[in-house]
XYZ file of C-alpha atoms in Angstrom:
698
model
C 18.153 13.734 22.367
C 16.604 17.255 22.344
C 13.329 18.970 23.321
C 11.998 22.156 21.700
C 9.234 24.160 23.241
C 8.239 26.563 20.703
C 5.743 28.644 22.905
C 7.125 31.414 24.964
C 4.993 30.572 27.942
C 6.024 27.725 30.033
C 3.533 25.534 31.700
C 3.200 25.947 35.386
C -0.412 24.533 35.754
C 0.249 21.227 37.638
C -3.178 19.754 36.469
C -1.524 19.252 33.080
C -0.889 15.483 32.680
C 2.736 14.660 31.923
C 3.876 18.396 32.283
C 7.650 18.104 32.034
C 9.850 16.379 29.541
C 10.995 13.992 32.054
C 7.372 12.799 32.850
C 6.710 12.570 29.039
C 9.830 10.272 28.694
C 8.871 8.236 31.848
C 5.256 7.847 30.571
C 6.385 6.686 27.232
C 8.582 3.995 28.920
C 5.832 2.952 31.096
C 3.685 2.167 27.893
C 6.438 0.350 26.261
C 6.854 -1.731 29.283
C 3.225 -2.683 29.315
C 3.340 -3.657 25.666
C 6.366 -5.753 26.401
C 4.301 -7.655 29.043
C 1.477 -8.295 26.408
C 4.216 -9.700 24.028
C 5.168 -12.110 26.796
C 1.518 -13.297 27.311
C 1.002 -13.803 23.718
C 4.102 -15.795 23.573
C 2.666 -17.967 26.302
C -0.534 -18.394 24.206
C 1.419 -19.413 21.158
C 3.505 -21.884 23.060
C 0.293 -23.402 24.506
C -1.205 -23.507 20.936
C 1.942 -25.325 19.737
C 1.684 -27.847 22.522
C -1.882 -28.481 21.749
C -1.109 -28.792 17.986
C 1.491 -31.527 18.672
C -0.973 -33.374 20.857
C -3.722 -33.222 18.250
C -1.409 -34.471 15.566
C 0.100 -37.150 17.802
C -3.553 -38.227 18.767
C -4.401 -38.335 15.014
C -1.496 -40.344 14.025
C -1.719 -42.967 16.866
C -5.439 -43.470 16.610
C -6.109 -43.045 12.869
C -7.149 -46.621 12.420
C -9.722 -46.487 15.345
C -11.155 -42.986 14.967
C -14.477 -42.776 12.676
C -14.894 -39.967 10.142
C -16.739 -37.620 12.473
C -13.839 -37.964 15.130
C -11.169 -37.409 12.638
C -13.107 -34.290 11.123
C -13.475 -32.848 14.683
C -9.520 -33.307 15.438
C -8.740 -31.713 12.077
C -11.092 -28.729 13.002
C -9.138 -28.305 16.289
C -5.965 -28.296 14.492
C -7.051 -25.687 11.921
C -8.506 -23.567 14.725
C -5.044 -23.869 16.712
C -3.188 -22.713 13.566
C -5.491 -19.846 12.714
C -5.327 -18.628 16.344
C -1.491 -18.651 16.310
C -1.452 -16.793 12.926
C -3.687 -14.055 14.396
C -1.782 -13.767 17.459
C 1.629 -13.475 15.452
C -0.017 -10.612 13.353
C -0.863 -8.901 16.713
C 2.596 -9.588 18.165
C 4.005 -7.892 15.097
C 1.827 -4.976 15.452
C 2.671 -4.461 19.133
C 6.431 -4.755 18.421
C 5.918 -1.982 15.915
C 4.211 -0.002 18.607
C 7.029 -0.635 21.135
C 9.326 1.079 18.706
C 6.965 4.022 17.865
C 4.048 4.059 20.350
C 2.681 7.468 19.175
C 3.630 10.750 17.468
C 1.335 13.349 18.921
C -0.806 14.471 21.758
C -3.592 16.998 22.193
C -5.287 17.880 25.430
C -9.170 18.127 24.929
C -11.762 19.445 27.143
C -15.258 18.561 26.071
C -18.007 21.208 26.380
C -19.701 20.939 29.725
C -16.875 18.767 31.215
C -14.472 19.717 34.081
C -11.745 17.440 33.329
C -9.048 17.610 30.495
C -8.559 14.529 28.522
C -4.996 13.864 27.272
C -5.339 12.104 23.729
C -2.121 10.446 22.485
C -2.346 9.649 18.715
C -0.386 6.731 17.198
C -0.475 4.526 14.082
C -2.442 1.856 16.145
C -4.705 2.062 19.283
C -3.905 0.590 22.702
C -6.463 -0.143 25.219
C -5.131 -0.695 28.712
C -7.281 -3.363 30.298
C -5.903 -2.530 33.876
C -7.218 1.065 33.817
C -10.057 0.420 31.329
C -8.828 3.265 29.109
C -7.832 4.058 25.609
C -4.234 5.144 26.253
C -3.235 5.411 22.559
C -5.874 6.465 19.901
C -5.496 5.202 16.224
C -4.780 8.066 13.883
C -7.924 7.091 11.815
C -10.128 7.319 14.895
C -12.782 10.063 14.724
C -11.294 11.841 17.948
C -7.825 11.918 16.285
C -8.743 14.083 13.502
C -8.587 17.109 15.853
C -4.753 16.576 15.831
C -4.501 17.165 12.251
C -7.346 19.808 11.781
C -6.957 22.138 14.832
C -4.432 24.002 16.949
C -5.037 25.238 20.402
C -8.464 26.677 20.833
C -12.233 25.549 19.930
C -12.393 22.225 18.319
C -14.776 19.380 17.448
C -14.933 15.961 16.158
C -17.781 13.796 14.690
C -18.348 10.748 16.805
C -20.632 7.899 15.884
C -23.214 9.270 18.471
C -22.996 12.816 17.022
C -20.683 15.885 17.076
C -18.549 16.445 20.101
C -17.495 20.061 20.677
C -14.768 21.412 23.098
C -11.393 23.022 23.221
C -7.823 22.022 22.913
C -5.495 23.345 25.531
C -2.246 21.762 24.580
C -0.697 20.237 21.342
C 2.562 18.382 21.195
C 4.348 16.249 18.563
C 6.956 13.667 19.298
C 9.636 11.850 17.107
C 10.224 8.433 18.564
C 12.414 5.906 17.009
C 13.485 2.548 18.225
C 11.723 3.407 21.641
C 13.676 6.630 22.072
C 12.164 10.107 22.002
C 14.435 12.069 19.797
C 12.511 15.371 20.007
C 9.221 16.943 21.324
C 7.663 19.933 20.060
C 4.963 21.868 21.785
C 3.243 25.109 20.357
C 0.079 27.239 20.058
C 0.766 27.340 16.366
C 0.986 24.610 13.854
C 3.890 22.517 15.099
C 3.525 20.001 12.254
C 5.533 22.366 10.018
C 8.650 21.972 12.127
C 8.369 18.243 12.153
C 7.638 18.355 8.455
C 10.802 20.213 7.617
C 12.932 17.748 9.499
C 11.270 14.898 7.612
C 11.580 16.577 4.255
C 15.394 17.491 4.818
C 16.116 13.736 5.312
C 17.408 11.551 2.556
C 14.931 9.372 0.408
C 13.967 5.841 1.279
C 14.064 2.533 -0.539
C 10.254 2.589 -0.351
C 7.544 4.999 0.086
C 6.918 5.668 3.786
C 3.772 6.415 5.790
C 3.347 10.082 6.709
C 0.746 9.794 9.640
C 3.000 12.114 11.688
C 2.975 14.907 9.227
C -0.459 14.761 7.545
C -1.767 18.186 6.986
C -5.145 19.544 7.229
C -6.099 19.453 3.514
C -4.677 16.113 3.262
C -6.658 14.916 6.277
C -9.844 16.026 4.626
C -9.091 13.990 1.499
C -8.387 10.866 3.681
C -11.519 11.097 5.622
C -13.970 11.936 2.724
C -16.733 9.458 2.841
C -19.378 11.285 1.001
C -17.893 11.187 -2.482
C -18.893 8.345 -4.764
C -15.863 9.155 -6.861
C -12.975 11.354 -5.299
C -10.732 13.149 -7.805
C -7.438 14.356 -6.320
C -5.744 16.931 -8.416
C -2.296 17.215 -6.932
C 0.644 19.221 -7.897
C 4.299 17.557 -8.225
C 5.341 16.570 -4.855
C 2.086 17.091 -3.040
C 2.054 13.584 -1.625
C -1.120 12.544 -3.564
C -0.284 8.804 -4.033
C 0.655 8.596 -0.180
C -2.559 10.340 0.725
C -4.584 7.904 -1.501
C -2.996 4.861 0.300
C -3.684 6.496 3.690
C -7.207 7.004 2.439
C -7.358 3.233 1.673
C -5.973 2.555 5.231
C -8.838 4.927 6.714
C -11.546 3.049 4.540
C -10.487 -0.415 5.923
C -10.390 1.052 9.400
C -13.770 2.738 9.017
C -15.435 -0.062 7.376
C -13.802 -3.101 9.123
C -15.915 -6.198 8.640
C -17.417 -4.715 5.307
C -14.343 -3.936 3.442
C -11.154 -5.761 3.393
C -7.886 -5.258 1.385
C -9.330 -8.024 -1.066
C -12.062 -5.578 -1.938
C -9.743 -2.907 -3.164
C -7.898 -2.596 -6.366
C -5.101 -0.018 -7.527
C -4.529 0.536 -11.171
C -0.786 1.496 -11.256
C 1.298 2.881 -14.020
C 3.982 0.189 -13.834
C 5.511 -2.575 -11.701
C 8.348 -0.352 -10.401
C 6.010 2.132 -9.016
C 3.809 -0.678 -7.597
C 6.767 -1.985 -5.851
C 7.826 1.487 -4.618
C 4.497 2.023 -2.792
C 4.085 -1.561 -1.454
C 5.483 -0.715 1.870
C 2.940 1.937 2.915
C -0.136 -0.205 3.933
C 1.809 -2.874 5.810
C 3.376 0.191 7.771
C -0.011 1.162 8.749
C -0.916 -2.427 9.822
C -3.042 -3.167 6.688
C -2.517 -5.939 4.166
C -1.054 -4.744 0.793
C -3.888 -4.404 -1.791
C -3.983 -6.033 -5.216
C -2.546 -3.952 -8.117
C -2.721 -4.373 -11.884
C -1.804 -2.263 -14.873
C -4.580 -0.931 -17.266
C -3.151 -3.069 -20.116
C -3.269 -6.232 -17.866
C -6.892 -5.423 -17.014
C -7.792 -4.885 -20.629
C -6.241 -8.104 -21.669
C -8.172 -10.133 -19.160
C -11.452 -8.540 -20.333
C -10.715 -9.156 -23.980
C -9.657 -12.811 -22.816
C -6.230 -12.606 -24.300
C -7.579 -12.643 -27.956
C -5.713 -9.638 -29.107
C -2.207 -8.458 -29.307
C -1.866 -4.787 -28.652
C 0.647 -2.100 -28.121
C 1.474 -0.997 -24.543
C 1.103 2.617 -23.336
C 4.906 2.646 -22.925
C 5.463 1.480 -26.533
C 2.831 4.305 -27.614
C 4.867 7.002 -26.035
C 8.040 5.490 -27.284
C 6.744 5.422 -30.897
C 5.662 9.088 -30.619
C 9.075 10.197 -29.518
C 11.048 8.109 -31.949
C 8.831 8.503 -35.081
C 7.487 11.765 -36.480
C 4.363 10.265 -37.562
C 1.508 12.925 -37.752
C -1.042 10.388 -38.826
C -0.373 8.285 -35.583
C -0.552 11.363 -33.350
C -3.946 12.334 -34.979
C -5.340 8.778 -34.373
C -4.473 9.101 -30.666
C -5.871 12.648 -30.405
C -9.110 11.711 -31.980
C -9.754 8.775 -29.515
C -8.772 10.859 -26.473
C -11.671 13.351 -26.403
C -14.907 13.182 -24.408
C -16.733 13.580 -27.672
C -15.356 10.346 -28.928
C -17.561 8.483 -26.306
C -20.776 10.145 -27.794
C -19.658 9.141 -31.306
C -19.412 5.543 -30.112
C -22.717 5.736 -28.457
C -24.290 6.882 -31.595
C -22.844 4.021 -33.652
C -24.180 1.682 -31.171
C -27.594 3.098 -31.683
C -26.829 2.782 -35.595
C -25.952 -0.823 -34.948
C -29.218 -1.466 -33.041
C -31.335 -0.091 -35.839
C -29.394 -1.404 -38.966
C -27.243 -4.460 -38.212
C -30.020 -6.999 -37.522
C -31.440 -8.360 -40.808
C -34.288 -10.709 -40.104
C -35.570 -13.104 -42.880
C -38.145 -15.495 -42.800
C -37.318 -18.563 -40.773
C -38.499 -22.069 -40.882
C -38.524 -24.557 -37.755
C -39.235 -27.875 -39.264
C -42.438 -27.030 -41.459
C -43.504 -24.133 -39.247
C -42.707 -20.584 -40.779
C -41.501 -17.957 -38.566
C -42.000 -14.405 -40.337
C -39.186 -11.827 -40.385
C -41.693 -9.370 -38.983
C -41.988 -11.547 -35.779
C -38.282 -11.828 -35.451
C -37.719 -7.952 -35.835
C -40.409 -7.293 -33.351
C -38.835 -9.625 -30.758
C -35.289 -8.182 -31.251
C -36.724 -4.735 -30.601
C -38.762 -5.974 -27.676
C -35.529 -7.186 -25.857
C -33.942 -3.608 -26.032
C -32.937 -3.798 -22.419
C -30.567 -6.690 -23.176
C -27.289 -6.334 -24.996
C -27.637 -7.126 -28.743
C -25.683 -10.366 -28.630
C -27.678 -11.580 -25.771
C -31.084 -11.436 -27.314
C -30.981 -14.449 -29.568
C -31.365 -16.869 -26.864
C -34.588 -15.457 -25.375
C -35.916 -14.867 -28.854
C -35.097 -18.606 -29.717
C -37.034 -19.623 -26.672
C -40.049 -17.471 -27.514
C -40.204 -18.996 -30.969
C -39.903 -22.524 -29.391
C -42.785 -21.619 -26.935
C -44.966 -20.344 -29.690
C -44.384 -23.464 -31.836
C -44.904 -25.759 -28.810
C -48.351 -23.918 -28.078
C -49.421 -24.248 -31.702
C -48.247 -27.830 -32.349
C -48.503 -29.366 -28.848
C -44.961 -30.728 -29.227
C -41.922 -29.758 -27.200
C -38.931 -28.187 -29.083
C -35.753 -29.861 -28.170
C -32.609 -27.978 -26.932
C -30.842 -29.033 -29.984
C -33.380 -27.271 -32.268
C -33.373 -24.250 -29.824
C -29.680 -23.980 -30.396
C -30.289 -24.193 -34.124
C -32.696 -21.461 -34.107
C -30.343 -19.174 -32.101
C -27.512 -20.047 -34.495
C -29.779 -18.945 -37.391
C -30.677 -15.750 -35.602
C -26.988 -14.815 -35.031
C -26.403 -15.258 -38.721
C -28.812 -12.464 -39.335
C -26.742 -9.990 -37.173
C -23.730 -8.223 -38.680
C -22.209 -7.417 -35.263
C -20.831 -10.596 -34.010
C -17.060 -9.934 -34.541
C -15.518 -7.541 -32.285
C -12.854 -6.184 -34.632
C -15.172 -6.263 -37.738
C -17.573 -4.111 -35.705
C -15.002 -1.740 -34.585
C -13.705 -1.366 -38.084
C -17.213 -0.807 -39.280
C -17.338 2.248 -36.722
C -14.600 4.142 -38.651
C -16.231 3.371 -42.009
C -19.471 4.706 -40.496
C -17.737 7.842 -39.379
C -16.229 8.188 -43.095
C -12.692 7.992 -41.546
C -11.268 4.541 -42.058
C -7.931 6.040 -42.031
C -8.309 6.434 -38.272
C -8.130 2.694 -37.674
C -4.730 1.077 -38.352
C -3.406 -2.319 -37.353
C 0.298 -2.658 -36.693
C 2.796 -5.282 -37.274
C 1.262 -8.869 -36.942
C -2.196 -7.282 -36.713
C -1.294 -5.609 -33.397
C -3.721 -3.181 -32.183
C -2.750 0.282 -31.349
C -2.926 1.200 -27.621
C -5.432 3.905 -28.280
C -7.907 1.185 -29.860
C -7.889 -1.356 -26.841
C -10.361 0.539 -24.598
C -12.801 1.671 -27.483
C -12.865 -1.857 -28.745
C -13.544 -3.295 -25.272
C -16.437 -0.624 -24.979
C -17.933 -1.657 -28.012
C -17.852 -5.306 -26.976
C -19.365 -4.495 -23.606
C -22.215 -2.479 -25.506
C -22.831 -5.670 -27.538
C -22.752 -8.304 -24.764
C -22.516 -6.686 -21.335
C -19.995 -7.630 -18.598
C -19.959 -11.289 -18.451
C -18.186 -11.390 -14.964
C -18.677 -8.749 -12.446
C -15.343 -7.941 -10.662
C -15.725 -8.102 -6.786
C -14.167 -4.823 -6.044
C -15.729 -2.238 -3.675
C -13.157 0.543 -4.092
C -10.953 1.360 -7.081
C -7.868 3.425 -6.894
C -6.547 5.053 -10.164
C -3.090 6.724 -10.033
C -1.612 8.825 -12.843
C -5.112 9.874 -13.729
C -3.917 12.298 -16.489
C -2.642 9.404 -18.591
C -6.041 7.700 -19.110
C -8.496 8.848 -21.782
C -12.175 9.530 -21.379
C -13.190 6.378 -23.151
C -10.758 4.440 -20.790
C -12.634 5.963 -17.713
C -15.955 5.101 -19.273
C -14.701 1.437 -19.483
C -13.438 1.603 -15.853
C -16.792 2.949 -14.684
C -18.687 0.113 -16.325
C -16.263 -2.689 -14.919
C -16.151 -1.113 -11.459
C -19.485 0.478 -10.505
C -17.971 1.088 -7.030
C -16.456 4.007 -5.037
C -13.287 5.285 -6.741
C -10.347 7.471 -5.702
C -8.575 8.939 -8.866
C -5.456 10.816 -8.536
C -2.803 12.676 -10.854
C -1.526 15.898 -12.267
C -2.257 17.277 -15.658
C 1.146 18.865 -15.955
C 2.667 15.474 -15.591
C 1.476 13.691 -18.631
C 3.934 11.747 -20.555
C 1.767 11.983 -23.663
C 0.055 15.304 -24.063
C -1.920 14.028 -27.044
C -3.975 11.733 -24.775
C -3.659 13.688 -21.569
C -6.862 14.074 -19.598
C -7.750 16.772 -17.049
C -9.915 16.446 -13.982
C -12.606 18.480 -15.783
C -12.787 15.838 -18.554
C -12.824 12.966 -16.073
C -15.743 14.636 -14.316
C -17.543 14.926 -17.659
C -17.536 11.148 -17.825
C -17.927 10.312 -14.128
C -20.726 12.503 -13.395
C -20.771 12.117 -9.607
C -17.212 12.915 -9.125
C -16.082 15.316 -6.549
C -12.742 17.238 -7.029
C -10.239 17.963 -4.288
C -6.891 19.723 -4.842
C -3.442 19.443 -3.244
C -1.527 22.563 -3.915
C 1.419 22.456 -1.593
C 4.564 20.800 -3.106
C 6.709 19.111 -0.331
C 9.038 16.833 -2.263
C 11.502 19.331 -3.770
C 13.473 22.254 -2.226
C 11.954 25.804 -3.007
C 14.815 26.391 -5.561
C 14.115 23.130 -7.532
C 10.312 23.815 -7.411
C 10.937 27.324 -8.723
C 13.109 25.983 -11.515
C 10.634 23.451 -12.625
C 7.890 26.210 -12.576
C 9.808 27.934 -15.273
C 9.621 24.868 -17.521
C 5.854 24.279 -16.941
C 3.850 26.794 -14.742
C 1.208 25.636 -12.402
C -1.073 28.301 -11.185
C -2.000 26.084 -8.271
C 1.415 25.107 -7.010
C 2.653 26.442 -3.501
C 6.251 25.630 -2.904
C 7.187 24.812 0.740
C 9.705 27.062 2.264
C 12.563 24.497 2.398
C 15.670 25.934 0.904
C 18.523 24.159 -0.803
C 21.065 24.304 -3.533
C 20.079 26.085 -6.868
C 19.733 23.808 -9.758
C 22.846 23.682 -11.959
C 22.908 23.654 -15.763
C 26.087 22.117 -17.136
C 27.006 22.976 -20.719
C 29.590 21.022 -22.878
C 30.916 21.598 -26.280
C 31.053 17.881 -27.057
C 29.042 14.745 -26.230
C 32.368 13.020 -24.987
C 32.900 15.916 -22.301
C 29.151 15.510 -21.182
C 29.705 11.773 -20.738
C 33.004 12.217 -18.705
C 31.209 14.637 -16.367
C 28.408 12.015 -15.830
C 30.977 9.317 -15.066
C 32.571 11.710 -12.656
C 29.221 12.202 -10.821
C 28.850 8.421 -10.497
C 32.305 7.917 -9.206
C 31.495 10.430 -6.509
C 28.384 8.709 -5.488
C 29.728 5.357 -5.062
C 29.392 4.276 -1.376
C 27.092 7.153 -0.382
C 23.813 6.596 1.314
C 22.074 9.076 -0.725
C 20.209 8.108 -4.010
C 20.795 9.644 -7.356
C 18.669 9.349 -10.463
C 19.983 9.895 -14.091
C 16.673 10.491 -15.912
C 16.637 10.286 -19.796
C 14.000 11.035 -22.237
C 13.812 7.601 -24.012
C 14.673 4.149 -22.949
C 17.203 3.741 -25.690
C 19.106 6.497 -24.275
C 18.715 5.304 -20.700
C 19.933 1.727 -21.798
C 22.904 3.187 -23.720
C 23.778 5.659 -20.750
C 23.538 2.593 -18.303
C 25.962 0.660 -20.536
C 28.512 3.567 -20.644
C 28.290 4.290 -16.851
C 28.603 0.521 -15.997
C 31.969 0.426 -17.576
C 33.534 2.004 -14.525
C 31.350 0.267 -11.754
C 28.808 -2.459 -11.278
C 26.815 -0.214 -8.835
C 24.633 1.463 -11.556
C 21.237 0.117 -11.875
C 18.704 0.424 -14.714
C 15.109 0.808 -14.161
C 13.296 -0.121 -17.535
C 9.838 -0.837 -18.586
C 10.547 -4.459 -17.997
C 11.684 -3.808 -14.492
C 9.493 -5.259 -11.622
C 10.998 -3.845 -8.513
C 12.477 -0.514 -7.237
C 15.862 -0.145 -6.046
C 17.777 2.761 -4.366
C 21.299 3.943 -4.989
C 22.577 5.167 -8.497
C 19.623 4.637 -10.929
C 19.416 5.218 -14.667
C 15.854 5.498 -15.974
C 13.439 7.438 -17.966
C 10.937 10.128 -17.176
C 8.020 7.855 -17.957
C 9.346 5.088 -15.508
C 10.414 7.679 -12.869
C 6.843 9.166 -12.454
C 5.916 8.853 -8.989
C 9.445 8.203 -7.687
C 11.803 10.468 -6.023
C 15.476 10.699 -5.556
C 17.834 12.855 -3.214
C 19.702 14.018 -6.376
C 18.618 14.113 -10.029
C 20.878 14.379 -13.160
C 18.935 15.220 -16.399
C 21.411 14.472 -19.296
C 21.103 15.514 -22.946
C 18.976 18.631 -22.361
C 20.067 20.264 -25.640
C 17.644 21.951 -28.178
C 17.516 18.868 -30.423
C 16.472 16.519 -27.655
C 13.914 18.806 -25.894
C 12.031 21.252 -28.092
C 8.319 19.779 -28.511
C 5.503 20.223 -25.985
C 5.830 16.471 -25.167
C 9.554 17.120 -24.488
C 8.670 19.900 -22.039
C 6.147 17.561 -20.168
C 8.955 15.013 -19.778
C 11.582 17.356 -18.696
C 9.131 18.740 -16.132
C 8.452 15.277 -14.749
C 12.325 14.497 -14.608
C 13.176 17.799 -12.751
C 10.375 17.195 -10.040
C 11.886 13.979 -8.989
C 14.590 15.599 -7.254
C 14.498 16.312 -3.582
C 17.608 18.271 -2.629
C 19.868 18.612 -5.711
C 19.183 18.937 -9.441
C 21.618 19.178 -12.409
C 21.029 19.372 -16.029
C 23.671 18.651 -18.736
C 23.815 19.549 -22.465
C 26.248 19.076 -25.181
C 25.793 21.919 -27.877
C 22.754 24.229 -27.824
C 20.897 24.138 -24.527
C 17.109 23.615 -24.804
C 15.027 26.785 -24.932
C 12.977 25.352 -21.989
C 15.964 26.052 -19.599
C 17.942 28.863 -21.316
């Protein structure tokens, strides 16, 4: 155990609460003891509930033949209440146990303007209100008063409380690292002490899951987390800036701030793959919130299209680009990935409105209905989607005939009228209409079906958009906040579809430099063109990789915004070999050296075929090498072989990028994948190549 006081001046003012190190430790132990008492009381309540539950069940069993329906219902209600009460208490008990291990991580002493007393404010993951003293002993990191810990050093400060702005000054700021109820260190300074704690955290090894970062949230990150004004918030964050973690902390803040209005069931995350979803699954439970639902974009599209169409996945699209030199395929993707593409589709919808309904004279029994009347009614319902107009038109016809003949039109006849009207419309088939769009453009070559009539990935969102324009959204999704990660991998038309399906608040995050498909990559400016109400906030500091690794990656793809944190480590190493056999022997040697080590290492290949082959070769020596593929559903730590695509968002203590020769890495897409692979490394980076080294790293 050690304590560090960074300020030169030692405190001598005895009015400072818990002035000495000894007093701080004693105070912490006192809080832990009180929390332990609460655990004991909760256990007593649970035991009492269990006793009641047994008595209710026994009473129900013994008297079931004599009890009437109302009495049985009352007993069952009591049983349900006892179960619900016990479950809620168990959740609270779990939260308090976590608090006993880490009660808080920071403290500021705040004196409100006009007040004589200084208030010590301890900040933790959860709040703790002491009923004996009627004081809030620990403040939740999301509470308004806690924002001062992240936003200010000593000196003038303020926070926005529900009743208005509270101004004052901070006279003391401390930060603690408490693990398993033991204070490992304490820092105190008049400058930003978080940097010192941050350095210690960043120097540690990677974890099996993403962890919460409440103790090291920086000011610019805190502003993103607490932004409540933006209808759509776009977070443009450089590699290693913690954007995904910040977005999840933002979700935790929203759940805290709008408790009772928004629950975890009201939030959805669109995640790039199952591995990534599993990797981030630990963050919200660590913060005391339930895990939110996640789904992939393809899964969402498939549900909206009711599973009617087979289509290529994004991973398959990227793989096809890498493995086939098909310029026509790339052109189709590029064409459908522009903001202008949406305008073309909107113009086509207007064309359909004006030309695809061909009314003809209709007879209902002996009553003629002129085509002019049908045309007039079709246009009159212009506020309705086109496919939804036939039912109200049929009702209008039935009403007119009923008024003229004084006879009621049957439901069967109304349905026949509706069926006749539908025959007059050329836009009833989704696929035929979508194909007609390219004929209208004079570019039928831009639409191509794959094997077994499979749709290309770039066609899925446009097809759905056209379907929505024709018939609207049949089922509104009950989501109040949407989180979209890896924003650069979604096209403008895909964002247009998301905006229609989810007319709610959104947090969208990513980095333009980390696109796995530059032909369909989207910048935050293009997203803002589609989502007009979007606000952009940037995260420019890179925390994941050492200064040396970040500088190396910058030479592959330069980011003008990126600011590397001053955490130094080993220089990246480029290993050159004459033959591929020598390269493989070296990779096997690296694996042998890592067996049994606590650190993680990722062998990151360009394609999945290469990753599968390398995994087989490395597994000849040991069974401790794990393959993360597009089919994987969970993240695992240790010795990993994967692709740059699957590794996005993940991090490893050490990364080895094999096969970095000129043949393998020479296109702009290759550059992007190489950049992603290199920026997964926290502490050590090695690149290997047999033959001529790629010009990206020469």
